[in-house]
């Protein structure tokens, strides 16, 4: 199977599975928002965001390391699986203790603290499940990763809606409990699949191997710590500084909508990582060709989607969340700018720096982004409330992307400006027509102008059509 076909198959499997997963998760969030209100959604979001700050301590960068090393040598899969099951069991216990001590320091209520304790069990279960998925990713068997994601989200959906639609007391506790329950179910399904594949499913202790993997994984772990600060401090700081669960709920509604849209490119890069690692080790020329195609594809997707989302955000928020979530509109519009910036960061960070063994450089970029995020959140939340959090997030991502670009160009010469202006021009024309007029005719005219400019500027080439056709399973890529 050639490189294009492999990436296309993996992306198709992940996007298909993630589409189901994201829809189910979004429906849970939507129902909480509509039935329990913004305050309950804020408490729900705080508990999950708070424990997510500690999730790296349950993993220590070992999942990413496993994917990279198993992709290079499939025979190492059993060694990583058996030893890391033991390591992660110990790390999970230590992580729970850290969460327990940390939540006490915040002074939150006993009810909210209990939600955090239950959510901490999810971090341990998710880490174990992530190990199984990392092994499948190393085998480039993304259809199994997609399957496990669907299993996890289906159980999450089932337990959550049981709690929401029944008369059980402590609905929020049930909703948080759905996370560790669903992660454990996906983990056990994954373990069974690996056993069927012939891998040893047991716990081992190889002290030398433990030292080697922890030493190799620490850059990923440190990057995970910085990434956790970067991704999850927003809701935690918003809750602590603003002091209103309702405001956290409004922000969470917009952030959830953004992450749902972002899922496509996130899983595209995840599918690309093991194949890019293998391609880089075999042929630099093929690797550069892959990077160029990736840049052209990702910006042709992100720029139009971000444009559509920004223009239609008021209608989208009103349709899904209702008129009580008007403050969410501007949050979503600001966050959608990040869709394009994250495309840039994924290209130069994950696909260049991490693949070429320069994860320390990417760690520095993420670290600087985390610092910018925390500082701007502290400065902007008192002034702009939840909109300040969104602005801080965009500025932090731009920082990460810029630093990653500076580091990556020392490795490869890759200019993506030529891949940005074409979809930007087409998207701008589409947005201008939509903002100028209303109704079906103007909407259709915007789409026609967009497609015409893509064609006239040759934004999409025959190779890209082959790539997308392979992704959709319409035909084999050339």
XYZ file of N, CA and C in Angstrom, residues 88-213:
378
model
N 1.583 2.285 33.790
C 0.409 3.162 33.795
C -0.527 2.878 34.981
N -0.554 1.660 35.455
C -1.350 1.365 36.647
C -0.808 2.110 37.857
N 0.515 2.152 37.982
C 1.140 2.892 39.078
C 0.963 4.401 38.904
N 1.150 4.871 37.679
C 1.008 6.304 37.422
C -0.424 6.780 37.680
N -1.402 5.922 37.380
C -2.793 6.286 37.608
C -3.088 6.539 39.075
N -2.535 5.698 39.950
C -2.735 5.865 41.388
C -2.100 7.162 41.875
N -0.890 7.441 41.412
C -0.204 8.669 41.817
C -0.945 9.903 41.307
N -1.501 9.808 40.102
C -2.241 10.939 39.537
C -3.479 11.250 40.356
N -4.171 10.208 40.805
C -5.363 10.424 41.633
C -4.995 11.167 42.914
N -3.880 10.818 43.537
C -3.442 11.502 44.750
C -3.154 12.978 44.478
N -2.526 13.268 43.345
C -2.236 14.655 42.982
C -3.519 15.463 42.816
N -4.503 14.869 42.132
C -5.779 15.552 41.922
C -6.467 15.805 43.259
N -6.450 14.818 44.128
C -7.095 14.936 45.447
C -6.510 16.111 46.233
N -5.185 16.220 46.231
C -4.533 17.302 46.967
C -4.798 18.656 46.310
N -4.780 18.678 44.976
C -4.927 19.945 44.262
C -6.321 20.533 44.396
N -7.351 19.702 44.337
C -8.705 20.237 44.388
C -9.012 20.804 45.772
N -8.373 20.257 46.796
C -8.553 20.803 48.135
C -7.984 22.217 48.226
N -6.911 22.455 47.484
C -6.266 23.770 47.530
C -7.109 24.852 46.869
N -8.049 24.477 46.002
C -8.870 25.465 45.301
C -10.015 25.989 46.161
N -10.381 25.242 47.204
C -11.477 25.672 48.062
C -12.852 25.482 47.460
N -12.984 24.606 46.466
C -14.278 24.350 45.848
C -15.182 23.577 46.808
N -16.476 23.601 46.553
C -17.450 22.935 47.413
C -17.252 21.424 47.416
N -17.813 20.762 48.440
C -17.690 19.298 48.529
C -18.363 18.623 47.338
N -19.479 19.168 46.894
C -20.187 18.584 45.756
C -19.342 18.638 44.492
N -18.732 19.784 44.224
C -17.900 19.917 43.036
C -16.611 19.116 43.176
N -16.068 19.035 44.391
C -14.855 18.242 44.623
C -15.114 16.762 44.341
N -16.299 16.260 44.715
C -16.646 14.867 44.443
C -16.676 14.600 42.940
N -17.201 15.548 42.183
C -17.202 15.404 40.727
C -15.772 15.297 40.198
N -14.871 16.075 40.782
C -13.469 16.046 40.360
C -12.833 14.701 40.689
N -13.123 14.133 41.854
C -12.543 12.835 42.230
C -12.968 11.744 41.246
N -14.236 11.741 40.891
C -14.724 10.733 39.940
C -14.076 10.943 38.574
N -13.940 12.204 38.176
C -13.304 12.505 36.894
C -11.841 12.061 36.883
N -11.191 12.060 38.055
C -9.797 11.619 38.138
C -9.656 10.138 37.785
N -10.678 9.352 38.102
C -10.655 7.934 37.715
C -10.686 7.794 36.198
N -11.358 8.737 35.533
C -11.397 8.733 34.070
C -9.997 8.927 33.487
N -9.184 9.787 34.096
C -7.832 10.031 33.596
C -7.015 8.743 33.586
N -7.154 7.947 34.648
C -6.433 6.671 34.724
C -6.947 5.698 33.658
N -8.264 5.579 33.544
C -8.845 4.652 32.564
C -8.516 5.083 31.147
N -8.542 6.391 30.892
C -8.239 6.895 29.551
C -6.783 6.630 29.176
N -5.892 6.715 30.160
C -4.482 6.462 29.898
C -4.252 5.012 29.461
N -4.939 4.087 30.127
C -4.834 2.681 29.735
C -5.395 2.464 28.331
N -6.546 3.068 28.072
C -7.127 2.953 26.737
C -6.256 3.583 25.676
N -5.602 4.700 26.029
C -4.701 5.356 25.084
C -3.517 4.490 24.712
N -3.038 3.664 25.659
C -1.944 2.745 25.364
C -2.354 1.745 24.285
N -3.542 1.176 24.434
C -4.036 0.215 23.441
C -4.155 0.886 22.073
N -4.700 2.091 22.043
C -4.843 2.800 20.779
C -3.489 3.143 20.167
N -2.501 3.426 21.008
C -1.163 3.746 20.509
C -0.532 2.550 19.806
N -0.775 1.360 20.334
C -0.250 0.151 19.681
C -0.892 -0.020 18.304
N -2.208 0.142 18.229
C -2.886 0.045 16.936
C -2.414 1.148 15.982
N -2.164 2.339 16.507
C -1.657 3.425 15.671
C -0.284 3.083 15.118
N 0.560 2.466 15.948
C 1.874 2.043 15.485
C 1.796 1.018 14.380
N 0.760 0.171 14.420
C 0.520 -0.804 13.349
C -0.142 -0.154 12.129
N -0.479 1.142 12.254
C -1.208 1.881 11.218
C -2.585 1.252 10.959
N -3.157 0.666 12.006
C -4.495 0.056 11.924
C -5.501 1.008 12.557
N -5.727 2.126 11.877
C -6.553 3.172 12.457
C -8.037 2.798 12.523
N -8.425 1.765 11.771
C -9.818 1.344 11.847
C -10.150 0.816 13.245
N -9.137 0.226 13.913
C -9.357 -0.251 15.281
C -9.390 0.917 16.263
N -8.563 1.934 16.009
C -8.606 3.135 16.837
C -9.985 3.784 16.732
N -10.490 3.853 15.499
C -11.826 4.421 15.282
C -12.893 3.597 15.992
N -12.778 2.283 15.913
C -13.741 1.401 16.570
C -13.757 1.637 18.073
N -12.585 1.728 18.682
C -12.506 1.928 20.127
C -13.067 3.294 20.523
N -12.837 4.302 19.687
C -13.419 5.619 19.959
C -14.943 5.558 19.942
N -15.483 4.835 18.968
C -16.936 4.719 18.858
C -17.507 3.959 20.057
N -16.835 2.881 20.469
C -17.280 2.113 21.634
C -17.308 3.009 22.870
N -16.219 3.753 23.053
C -16.129 4.625 24.229
C -17.240 5.668 24.233
N -17.426 6.335 23.089
C -18.428 7.403 23.041
C -19.850 6.847 23.075
N -20.058 5.649 22.551
C -21.399 5.042 22.600
C -21.791 4.732 24.042
N -20.841 4.186 24.813
C -21.115 3.910 26.235
C -21.318 5.223 26.992
N -20.467 6.212 26.693
C -20.614 7.527 27.312
C -21.995 8.110 27.020
N -22.402 8.001 25.776
C -23.708 8.507 25.344
C -24.836 7.776 26.076
N -24.721 6.459 26.161
C -25.766 5.671 26.791
C -25.930 5.977 28.267
N -24.816 5.987 29.003
C -24.876 6.266 30.439
C -25.343 7.698 30.694
N -24.840 8.634 29.883
C -25.202 10.045 30.062
C -26.690 10.272 29.835
N -27.223 9.688 28.778
C -28.633 9.917 28.503
C -29.545 9.141 29.447
N -29.036 8.053 29.990
C -29.790 7.378 31.053
C -29.951 8.327 32.237
N -28.841 9.003 32.587
C -28.886 9.937 33.714
C -29.774 11.140 33.415
N -29.722 11.631 32.185
C -30.477 12.831 31.840
C -31.971 12.567 31.697
N -32.336 11.402 31.180
C -33.734 11.125 30.871
C -34.472 10.399 31.994
N -33.733 9.840 32.956
C -34.376 9.122 34.062
C -34.521 10.048 35.265
N -35.053 9.511 36.330
C -35.269 10.292 37.549
C -34.187 10.059 38.599
N -33.027 9.590 38.189
C -31.967 9.315 39.148
C -31.514 10.610 39.814
N -31.186 10.555 41.112
C -30.654 11.753 41.786
C -29.193 11.978 41.381
N -28.665 13.133 41.710
C -27.252 13.449 41.461
C -26.899 13.246 39.980
N -27.620 13.914 39.123
C -27.422 13.731 37.682
C -26.002 14.076 37.240
N -25.433 15.140 37.774
C -24.075 15.518 37.386
C -23.067 14.442 37.764
N -23.257 13.806 38.906
C -22.358 12.727 39.324
C -22.443 11.563 38.343
N -23.646 11.234 37.914
C -23.816 10.193 36.903
C -23.137 10.582 35.586
N -23.283 11.836 35.207
C -22.714 12.302 33.942
C -21.190 12.234 33.959
N -20.579 12.590 35.089
C -19.124 12.491 35.198
C -18.687 11.031 35.271
N -19.463 10.187 35.976
C -19.124 8.758 36.095
C -19.137 8.064 34.742
N -19.899 8.602 33.804
C -19.957 7.999 32.467
C -18.592 7.976 31.799
N -17.718 8.909 32.158
C -16.402 8.979 31.516
C -15.492 7.813 31.904
N -15.244 7.551 33.188
C -14.405 6.384 33.502
C -15.039 5.069 33.071
N -16.372 4.960 33.166
C -17.046 3.721 32.743
C -16.818 3.472 31.252
N -17.003 4.495 30.430
C -16.851 4.330 28.981
C -15.399 4.062 28.583
N -14.452 4.724 29.248
C -13.033 4.500 28.929
C -12.595 3.089 29.284
N -13.075 2.568 30.416
C -12.742 1.198 30.792
C -13.334 0.189 29.813
N -14.558 0.433 29.358
C -15.176 -0.473 28.371
C -14.349 -0.512 27.088
N -13.928 0.664 26.603
C -13.117 0.717 25.383
C -11.767 0.037 25.598
N -11.195 0.206 26.785
C -9.904 -0.426 27.085
C -10.013 -1.948 27.023
N -11.038 -2.513 27.637
C -11.183 -3.967 27.646
C -11.462 -4.521 26.246
N -12.236 -3.790 25.454
C -12.460 -4.210 24.062
C -11.137 -4.197 23.301
N -10.330 -3.157 23.510
C -9.035 -3.071 22.836
C -8.086 -4.178 23.242
N -8.079 -4.499 24.541
C -7.216 -5.580 25.031
C -7.600 -6.914 24.380
N -8.893 -7.158 24.252
C -9.366 -8.389 23.613
C -8.909 -8.438 22.153
N -9.003 -7.315 21.456
C -8.588 -7.269 20.053
C -7.083 -7.504 19.904
N -6.296 -6.948 20.819
C -4.855 -7.176 20.772
C -4.512 -8.629 21.077
N -5.247 -9.229 22.012
C -5.018 -10.650 22.333
C -5.344 -11.527 21.137
N -6.421 -11.223 20.448
C -6.786 -11.979 19.240
C -5.701 -11.845 18.182
N -5.059 -10.682 18.160
C -3.990 -10.435 17.189
C -2.706 -11.163 17.559
N -2.662 -11.727 18.755
C -1.506 -12.510 19.156
C -0.551 -11.813 20.093
N -0.880 -10.618 20.539
C 0.008 -9.911 21.451
C -0.195 -10.405 22.883
N 0.868 -10.424 23.676
C 0.735 -10.857 25.074
C -0.012 -9.814 25.885
N -1.004 -10.244 26.635
C -1.785 -9.328 27.465
C -1.529 -9.683 28.922
N -0.529 -9.072 29.477
C -0.158 -9.306 30.871
C 0.672 -8.119 31.342
N 1.015 -8.123 32.616
C 1.809 -7.039 33.182
C 3.204 -7.555 33.487
N 4.209 -6.812 33.040
C 5.599 -7.204 33.257
C 6.371 -6.064 33.896
N 7.501 -6.429 34.493
C 8.392 -5.438 35.090
C 9.800 -5.677 34.558
N 10.236 -4.808 33.673
C 11.593 -4.834 33.140
C 12.210 -3.478 33.490
N 12.944 -3.424 34.575
C 13.407 -2.150 35.109
C 14.262 -1.372 34.118
N 15.126 -2.074 33.397
C 15.961 -1.378 32.412
C 15.086 -0.763 31.321
N 14.111 -1.528 30.857
C 13.209 -1.036 29.816
C 12.405 0.148 30.346
N 11.968 0.059 31.600
C 11.224 1.172 32.209
C 12.066 2.449 32.190
N 13.319 2.349 32.587
C 14.185 3.518 32.610
C 14.383 4.074 31.203
N 14.529 3.183 30.245
C 14.742 3.614 28.857
C 13.526 4.366 28.311
N 12.316 3.810 28.537
C 11.125 4.454 27.964
C 10.784 5.751 28.693
